[in-house]
Amino acid sequence: MKYLLIYFVIYFFHFIIKIAPGDDTLFSGMSSQYSLTEYLSMRYNGWTGRMSGELFFYFFLGGKVWLWKFVNAGFIMLVAYSLVRIIREKNSLKYFIVALCIMGYFSQSILSSGVFWITGSMVYLWSIAMGLFAMIPFADYTFRNNYDTSNRRILLSLLSGLLAVFANEQAALCMVSFAFISITTHFIKTKKYSIRLIFLTVIFLVGTIISIKAPGNSSRFVSETATWFPNFNELSLKDHLYLGVIWFFGKAFTELKWLLLLISVGTLYVFNLQSNVKQTYVTRLLNFIFIVLVATSFSVLIIGNPNNVLFDFEAIRNFHFGHNLINIWTIEPKFILALIPYIFWSIFSLLLISMLIMISERKWFILLCLAAAIASMCIMFFSPTIYASGNRTLTVSAALLSLVSINVLNKIELKNKLGYIFIFAFPVVNILSLLMIWIVKGYYILY
């Protein structure tokens, strides 16, 4: 009954959502123009290998948006359930609610474009939900040396996993990587392997290859280059990395900042109060520096930073980067100021990763999640839609950081009210604020 109540609370949030101009309206007429086989063939050969997403577009945007609202609320709950189950052997209401709250730490633009936008949700939220669900047997097998071997569970993982790999390439690559590393790690430790999980991994890999190799992907690349980034093909590798790093820092530490700060505070709590990390001069120094950095971050975000020094990632474009580094003795003060956000957040990230590894019992899993979150963003370095795709492409990285968050909070006994208030306060304000924006200004997508 409690889960049903939560479902209806999420569902009622969808009442304000409607078809938005753009992709929603584009796909809403496809079911009346083409048969399903004609439509999927046209899209696979002419635009994309995301056949699951295209199937969802065809069905739900063909006059069934009312049904999408029911289903989307269910997928939000499936994400929360799967996040918990990957980290814990059994789901519990307490951690299920915590997982939902962690999703509330997504930025409003990620929520609106990757979770609550009709088209965006079917490519990102749904693929993430199904991908996480498909990975539960791998997590049970690797972390707990046990998993449900029933035909029903394997079939569910197979179906949900295939739908995920044919919906989103980022999710597909993360799934295949996690499955392969899980099987390999377990074999190295126990010299045992699971034929069924190997079978699932191979199927997911084949599906990913088929999706990525779709003929339409090349056509889409040419079209999107002409539309969004005409000189994209003229960029050198150095240019791709230069533009990509600026984009990466800007997105990671603005759109994902609340998730990163949640992980940071949880990590500091565990490190200082609950971990068995040996306290040496080095660990104490790292702990002190990280506390200062986290406190500085919170101060800037809460009190405000008039000059926006820590978040001005675009200022570096005003300088010739290589020239200033070569002529180090004549560097302009403004150039050093432009480097500050990159230096600050680089140190912040390295310390966070170091401390996460120190407190975690699943070090390879944390590293894998962080590496996958970074890699799923770095893919955009080589996409002509790097500035056009919006923040929906960050939904996969946000979900991976949510796994890290659950892993950290799983080590904290959530027994006192202060702990609950700390975790729940921001998501409630964030979601209600988004709802109020839509009520006052009318529903639209925050890119």
Short mmCIF file of C-alpha atoms in Angstrom, two decimals, residues 40-405:
data_model
loop_
_atom_site.label_atom_id
_atom_site.label_comp_id
_atom_site.label_asym_id
_atom_site.label_seq_id
_atom_site.Cartn_x
_atom_site.Cartn_y
_atom_site.Cartn_z
CA LEU A 40 11.18 1.19 -37.86
CA SER A 41 12.84 0.29 -41.17
CA MET A 42 12.91 3.92 -42.23
CA ARG A 43 14.41 5.06 -38.93
CA TYR A 44 17.00 2.25 -38.68
CA ASN A 45 18.26 2.83 -42.21
CA GLY A 46 17.85 6.57 -42.30
CA TRP A 47 18.44 7.99 -38.81
CA THR A 48 19.17 5.82 -35.74
CA GLY A 49 19.70 2.36 -34.29
CA ARG A 50 17.64 3.19 -31.20
CA MET A 51 14.84 0.84 -32.17
CA SER A 52 13.34 0.53 -28.67
CA GLY A 53 13.04 4.29 -28.38
CA GLU A 54 11.52 4.53 -31.84
CA LEU A 55 9.01 1.80 -30.95
CA PHE A 56 8.03 3.74 -27.83
CA PHE A 57 7.68 6.97 -29.82
CA TYR A 58 5.45 5.28 -32.38
CA PHE A 59 3.17 3.73 -29.79
CA PHE A 60 2.88 6.31 -27.01
CA LEU A 61 2.98 9.50 -29.11
CA GLY A 62 0.32 8.07 -31.39
CA GLY A 63 -2.49 9.28 -29.15
CA LYS A 64 -1.50 7.43 -25.97
CA VAL A 65 0.21 10.15 -23.95
CA TRP A 66 -2.25 9.44 -21.13
CA LEU A 67 -0.79 5.92 -20.94
CA TRP A 68 2.77 7.26 -21.04
CA LYS A 69 2.05 9.13 -17.80
CA PHE A 70 1.15 5.88 -16.01
CA VAL A 71 4.16 4.06 -17.45
CA ASN A 72 6.67 6.86 -16.83
CA ALA A 73 5.74 7.00 -13.14
CA GLY A 74 6.37 3.25 -13.00
CA PHE A 75 9.81 3.61 -14.61
CA ILE A 76 10.80 6.26 -12.06
CA MET A 77 9.97 3.75 -9.35
CA LEU A 78 11.84 1.02 -11.24
CA VAL A 79 14.97 3.17 -11.27
CA ALA A 80 14.74 3.67 -7.49
CA TYR A 81 14.11 -0.05 -6.90
CA SER A 82 16.99 -1.12 -9.15
CA LEU A 83 19.42 1.37 -7.59
CA VAL A 84 18.73 -0.15 -4.19
CA ARG A 85 18.83 -3.77 -5.38
CA ILE A 86 22.18 -3.39 -7.10
CA ILE A 87 23.73 -2.17 -3.84
CA ARG A 88 21.66 -4.22 -1.36
CA GLU A 89 20.49 -7.83 -1.39
CA LYS A 90 16.90 -6.83 -0.63
CA ASN A 91 14.83 -3.76 -1.26
CA SER A 92 13.41 -1.86 1.72
CA LEU A 93 10.97 1.03 1.88
CA LYS A 94 13.50 3.22 3.66
CA TYR A 95 16.20 2.88 1.03
CA PHE A 96 13.65 2.95 -1.78
CA ILE A 97 12.56 6.41 -0.61
CA VAL A 98 16.21 7.42 -0.23
CA ALA A 99 16.83 6.35 -3.86
CA LEU A 100 13.85 8.42 -5.03
CA CYS A 101 15.21 11.40 -3.09
CA ILE A 102 18.63 10.98 -4.70
CA MET A 103 16.94 11.34 -8.08
CA GLY A 104 15.65 14.65 -6.74
CA TYR A 105 19.28 15.82 -6.63
CA PHE A 106 19.32 15.84 -10.43
CA SER A 107 19.35 19.38 -11.80
CA GLN A 108 16.00 20.73 -12.96
CA SER A 109 17.16 20.68 -16.58
CA ILE A 110 18.10 16.97 -16.34
CA LEU A 111 14.80 16.19 -14.64
CA SER A 112 12.72 18.08 -17.18
CA SER A 113 14.55 16.83 -20.29
CA GLY A 114 15.60 13.29 -19.30
CA VAL A 115 12.90 12.22 -16.83
CA PHE A 116 9.69 14.18 -17.43
CA TRP A 117 9.92 15.13 -21.11
CA ILE A 118 7.89 12.59 -23.07
CA THR A 119 10.46 11.94 -25.82
CA GLY A 120 13.48 12.34 -23.57
CA SER A 121 12.14 9.97 -20.91
CA MET A 122 11.66 7.11 -23.39
CA VAL A 123 15.28 7.33 -24.54
CA TYR A 124 16.96 8.07 -21.21
CA LEU A 125 14.85 7.31 -18.12
CA TRP A 126 13.34 4.13 -19.53
CA SER A 127 16.61 2.75 -20.89
CA ILE A 128 18.33 3.48 -17.57
CA ALA A 129 15.53 1.81 -15.59
CA MET A 130 15.55 -1.31 -17.77
CA GLY A 131 19.34 -1.43 -17.90
CA LEU A 132 19.70 -1.21 -14.12
CA PHE A 133 17.02 -3.86 -13.67
CA ALA A 134 18.82 -6.17 -16.12
CA MET A 135 22.06 -5.78 -14.14
CA ILE A 136 20.60 -6.94 -10.80
CA PRO A 137 21.53 -10.63 -11.36
CA PHE A 138 25.11 -9.56 -12.17
CA ALA A 139 25.28 -7.49 -8.96
CA ASP A 140 23.89 -10.36 -6.86
CA TYR A 141 26.33 -12.79 -8.47
CA THR A 142 29.39 -10.57 -7.97
CA PHE A 143 28.69 -8.75 -4.71
CA ARG A 144 26.74 -11.44 -2.86
CA ASN A 145 27.93 -14.63 -4.57
CA ASN A 146 24.32 -15.55 -5.27
CA TYR A 147 21.66 -14.73 -7.81
CA ASP A 148 18.21 -15.80 -8.95
CA THR A 149 18.84 -18.49 -11.58
CA SER A 150 15.18 -19.07 -12.40
CA ASN A 151 14.17 -18.97 -16.05
CA ARG A 152 11.72 -16.18 -15.22
CA ARG A 153 14.41 -13.88 -13.78
CA ILE A 154 16.87 -14.53 -16.60
CA LEU A 155 14.14 -13.93 -19.17
CA LEU A 156 13.16 -10.64 -17.49
CA SER A 157 16.79 -9.52 -17.53
CA LEU A 158 17.12 -10.53 -21.16
CA LEU A 159 14.01 -8.64 -22.29
CA SER A 160 14.63 -5.52 -20.23
CA GLY A 161 18.31 -5.50 -21.16
CA LEU A 162 17.62 -5.80 -24.89
CA LEU A 163 15.10 -2.97 -24.74
CA ALA A 164 17.71 -0.87 -22.93
CA VAL A 165 20.60 -1.51 -25.36
CA PHE A 166 18.35 -0.68 -28.31
CA ALA A 167 17.18 2.55 -26.66
CA ASN A 168 20.38 4.34 -25.66
CA GLU A 169 24.05 3.76 -26.58
CA GLN A 170 25.38 5.25 -23.35
CA ALA A 171 23.29 2.87 -21.24
CA ALA A 172 24.19 -0.06 -23.51
CA LEU A 173 27.94 0.47 -23.19
CA CYS A 174 27.66 0.84 -19.40
CA MET A 175 25.64 -2.39 -19.17
CA VAL A 176 28.06 -4.42 -21.28
CA SER A 177 31.06 -3.08 -19.35
CA PHE A 178 29.48 -3.83 -15.96
CA ALA A 179 28.41 -7.33 -17.05
CA PHE A 180 31.84 -8.19 -18.45
CA ILE A 181 33.75 -6.86 -15.43
CA SER A 182 31.33 -8.58 -13.01
CA ILE A 183 31.83 -11.98 -14.63
CA THR A 184 35.59 -11.51 -14.94
CA THR A 185 36.03 -10.30 -11.36
CA HIS A 186 33.96 -13.18 -9.96
CA PHE A 187 35.94 -15.71 -12.01
CA ILE A 188 39.27 -14.31 -10.82
CA LYS A 189 38.14 -14.55 -7.17
CA THR A 190 36.34 -17.92 -7.26
CA LYS A 191 37.38 -19.63 -10.52
CA LYS A 192 33.66 -20.08 -11.18
CA TYR A 193 31.47 -18.70 -13.93
CA SER A 194 27.80 -18.54 -14.87
CA ILE A 195 26.82 -19.71 -18.35
CA ARG A 196 23.53 -17.82 -18.11
CA LEU A 197 25.14 -14.49 -17.27
CA ILE A 198 27.75 -15.00 -20.00
CA PHE A 199 24.87 -15.66 -22.40
CA LEU A 200 23.16 -12.41 -21.33
CA THR A 201 26.40 -10.48 -21.74
CA VAL A 202 26.95 -11.79 -25.26
CA ILE A 203 23.38 -10.97 -26.26
CA PHE A 204 23.69 -7.44 -24.86
CA LEU A 205 27.02 -6.96 -26.67
CA VAL A 206 25.57 -8.13 -29.99
CA GLY A 207 22.54 -5.85 -29.52
CA THR A 208 24.83 -2.89 -28.76
CA ILE A 209 26.88 -3.54 -31.91
CA ILE A 210 23.74 -3.81 -34.05
CA SER A 211 22.43 -0.54 -32.63
CA ILE A 212 25.72 1.35 -33.07
CA LYS A 213 26.29 -0.02 -36.58
CA ALA A 214 22.85 0.99 -37.83
CA PRO A 215 23.13 2.56 -41.33
CA GLY A 216 21.05 5.52 -40.18
CA ASN A 217 23.64 6.63 -37.64
CA SER A 218 25.96 7.84 -40.41
CA SER A 219 23.16 9.77 -42.10
CA ARG A 220 22.19 11.35 -38.80
CA PHE A 221 25.80 12.36 -38.11
CA VAL A 222 26.02 14.15 -41.47
CA SER A 223 22.67 15.88 -40.99
CA GLU A 224 23.36 16.95 -37.40
CA THR A 225 26.82 18.23 -38.32
CA ALA A 226 25.32 20.43 -41.02
CA THR A 227 22.61 21.66 -38.65
CA TRP A 228 24.39 22.14 -35.33
CA PHE A 229 28.17 22.29 -35.93
CA PRO A 230 29.06 22.92 -39.62
CA ASN A 231 32.86 22.88 -39.13
CA PHE A 232 32.82 19.90 -36.76
CA ASN A 233 34.71 17.63 -39.19
CA GLU A 234 37.48 20.20 -39.49
CA LEU A 235 38.34 20.03 -35.79
CA SER A 236 41.60 18.34 -34.82
CA LEU A 237 41.83 15.90 -31.91
CA LYS A 238 43.28 18.74 -29.83
CA ASP A 239 40.27 20.92 -30.69
CA HIS A 240 37.84 18.14 -29.75
CA LEU A 241 39.57 17.71 -26.40
CA TYR A 242 39.79 21.46 -25.76
CA LEU A 243 36.10 22.10 -26.46
CA GLY A 244 35.11 18.86 -24.76
CA VAL A 245 36.94 19.59 -21.52
CA ILE A 246 35.32 23.02 -21.25
CA TRP A 247 31.90 21.46 -21.89
CA PHE A 248 32.62 18.59 -19.45
CA PHE A 249 33.61 20.83 -16.54
CA GLY A 250 30.69 23.16 -17.20
CA LYS A 251 28.17 20.32 -17.17
CA ALA A 252 29.70 18.15 -14.44
CA PHE A 253 30.04 20.91 -11.87
CA THR A 254 26.85 22.83 -12.59
CA GLU A 255 24.25 20.25 -13.65
CA LEU A 256 25.61 17.44 -11.44
CA LYS A 257 26.90 19.57 -8.57
CA TRP A 258 24.20 18.66 -6.05
CA LEU A 259 24.77 14.95 -6.56
CA LEU A 260 28.50 15.45 -6.16
CA LEU A 261 28.02 17.44 -2.96
CA LEU A 262 25.65 14.79 -1.57
CA ILE A 263 28.29 12.14 -2.22
CA SER A 264 30.95 14.40 -0.72
CA VAL A 265 29.09 15.05 2.54
CA GLY A 266 28.17 11.37 2.87
CA THR A 267 31.78 10.38 2.24
CA LEU A 268 33.07 12.81 4.87
CA TYR A 269 30.52 11.52 7.38
CA VAL A 270 31.52 7.89 6.83
CA PHE A 271 35.25 8.71 6.75
CA ASN A 272 35.21 10.62 10.02
CA LEU A 273 32.59 8.72 12.03
CA GLN A 274 32.07 5.21 10.69
CA SER A 275 35.03 4.03 8.65
CA ASN A 276 37.94 1.85 9.73
CA VAL A 277 40.41 3.81 7.60
CA LYS A 278 43.77 3.97 9.30
CA GLN A 279 44.32 7.55 10.40
CA THR A 280 47.75 8.68 9.24
CA TYR A 281 49.21 12.11 8.66
CA VAL A 282 48.39 11.82 4.94
CA THR A 283 44.75 10.73 5.43
CA ARG A 284 44.17 13.46 8.04
CA LEU A 285 45.61 16.07 5.67
CA LEU A 286 43.47 14.85 2.77
CA ASN A 287 40.42 14.87 5.03
CA PHE A 288 41.11 18.44 6.18
CA ILE A 289 41.67 19.76 2.65
CA PHE A 290 38.53 18.05 1.38
CA ILE A 291 36.44 19.48 4.24
CA VAL A 292 37.67 22.95 3.29
CA LEU A 293 36.81 22.38 -0.39
CA VAL A 294 33.33 21.04 0.39
CA ALA A 295 32.65 23.91 2.79
CA THR A 296 33.82 26.38 0.13
CA SER A 297 31.52 24.78 -2.43
CA PHE A 298 28.52 24.99 -0.13
CA SER A 299 29.33 28.60 0.74
CA VAL A 300 29.48 29.59 -2.92
CA LEU A 301 26.25 27.77 -3.74
CA ILE A 302 24.23 28.84 -0.70
CA ILE A 303 25.57 32.30 0.12
CA GLY A 304 26.26 33.16 -3.50
CA ASN A 305 29.31 34.13 -5.51
CA PRO A 306 28.83 37.51 -7.24
CA ASN A 307 31.80 37.02 -9.57
CA ASN A 308 30.99 33.37 -10.26
CA VAL A 309 34.70 32.50 -10.06
CA LEU A 310 34.30 28.79 -9.30
CA PHE A 311 31.77 28.23 -12.07
CA ASP A 312 33.05 30.47 -14.86
CA PHE A 313 34.34 27.72 -17.15
CA GLU A 314 33.90 29.82 -20.29
CA ALA A 315 36.44 32.51 -19.37
CA ILE A 316 39.30 30.30 -20.58
CA ARG A 317 38.08 30.79 -24.17
CA ASN A 318 39.30 34.41 -24.04
CA PHE A 319 42.95 33.30 -23.94
CA HIS A 320 45.38 31.35 -26.10
CA PHE A 321 45.88 28.40 -23.79
CA GLY A 322 49.13 27.05 -25.29
CA HIS A 323 50.77 30.47 -25.62
CA ASN A 324 50.15 31.31 -21.95
CA LEU A 325 51.53 27.99 -20.75
CA ILE A 326 54.68 28.30 -22.87
CA ASN A 327 55.27 31.88 -21.72
CA ILE A 328 54.64 31.03 -18.10
CA TRP A 329 56.59 34.00 -16.71
CA THR A 330 54.39 36.51 -18.54
CA ILE A 331 50.99 34.94 -17.82
CA GLU A 332 48.18 37.45 -17.47
CA PRO A 333 46.45 37.55 -14.06
CA LYS A 334 43.10 37.12 -15.80
CA PHE A 335 44.34 33.86 -17.34
CA ILE A 336 45.18 32.52 -13.89
CA LEU A 337 41.72 33.57 -12.73
CA ALA A 338 40.21 31.65 -15.67
CA LEU A 339 42.12 28.54 -14.55
CA ILE A 340 40.82 28.68 -10.97
CA PRO A 341 37.56 26.71 -11.55
CA TYR A 342 39.46 23.96 -13.37
CA ILE A 343 42.12 23.72 -10.66
CA PHE A 344 39.57 23.85 -7.82
CA TRP A 345 37.23 21.19 -9.21
CA SER A 346 40.08 18.95 -10.38
CA ILE A 347 41.52 18.86 -6.85
CA PHE A 348 38.00 18.44 -5.45
CA SER A 349 37.37 15.45 -7.75
CA LEU A 350 40.68 13.74 -7.05
CA LEU A 351 40.18 14.05 -3.29
CA LEU A 352 36.58 12.82 -3.53
CA ILE A 353 37.63 9.76 -5.55
CA SER A 354 40.50 9.04 -3.15
CA MET A 355 38.27 9.20 -0.09
CA LEU A 356 35.51 7.17 -1.76
CA ILE A 357 38.03 4.43 -2.48
CA MET A 358 39.30 4.52 1.11
CA ILE A 359 35.87 4.05 2.68
CA SER A 360 34.43 1.61 0.14
CA GLU A 361 34.51 -2.16 0.30
CA ARG A 362 33.66 -2.31 -3.43
CA LYS A 363 36.49 -0.23 -4.74
CA TRP A 364 36.38 -1.54 -8.33
CA PHE A 365 32.64 -0.92 -8.49
CA ILE A 366 32.99 2.71 -7.38
CA LEU A 367 35.79 3.26 -9.88
CA LEU A 368 33.72 1.62 -12.62
CA CYS A 369 30.68 3.83 -11.88
CA LEU A 370 32.79 7.00 -11.84
CA ALA A 371 34.69 5.99 -14.98
CA ALA A 372 31.43 5.16 -16.77
CA ALA A 373 29.87 8.48 -15.69
CA ILE A 374 32.89 10.34 -17.07
CA ALA A 375 33.06 8.23 -20.25
CA SER A 376 29.36 8.68 -21.03
CA MET A 377 29.98 12.43 -21.00
CA CYS A 378 33.24 12.22 -22.95
CA ILE A 379 31.35 10.54 -25.82
CA MET A 380 29.89 13.98 -26.48
CA PHE A 381 33.39 15.32 -27.26
CA PHE A 382 33.01 13.68 -30.67
CA SER A 383 29.36 14.49 -31.31
CA PRO A 384 28.26 17.49 -33.41
CA THR A 385 25.34 17.87 -31.00
CA ILE A 386 27.61 18.58 -28.05
CA TYR A 387 25.94 21.98 -27.62
CA ALA A 388 22.53 21.03 -28.99
CA SER A 389 21.58 17.81 -27.23
CA GLY A 390 20.82 19.56 -24.00
CA ASN A 391 21.26 18.16 -20.53
CA ARG A 392 19.26 14.99 -21.20
CA THR A 393 22.56 13.33 -22.23
CA LEU A 394 23.68 13.75 -18.60
CA THR A 395 20.89 11.51 -17.29
CA VAL A 396 23.05 8.38 -17.60
CA SER A 397 25.92 10.01 -15.68
CA ALA A 398 23.44 11.21 -13.04
CA ALA A 399 22.13 7.65 -12.62
CA LEU A 400 25.67 6.30 -12.22
CA LEU A 401 26.42 8.93 -9.57
CA SER A 402 23.17 7.89 -7.89
CA LEU A 403 24.58 4.37 -7.57
CA VAL A 404 27.65 5.83 -5.88
CA SER A 405 25.39 7.85 -3.58
#
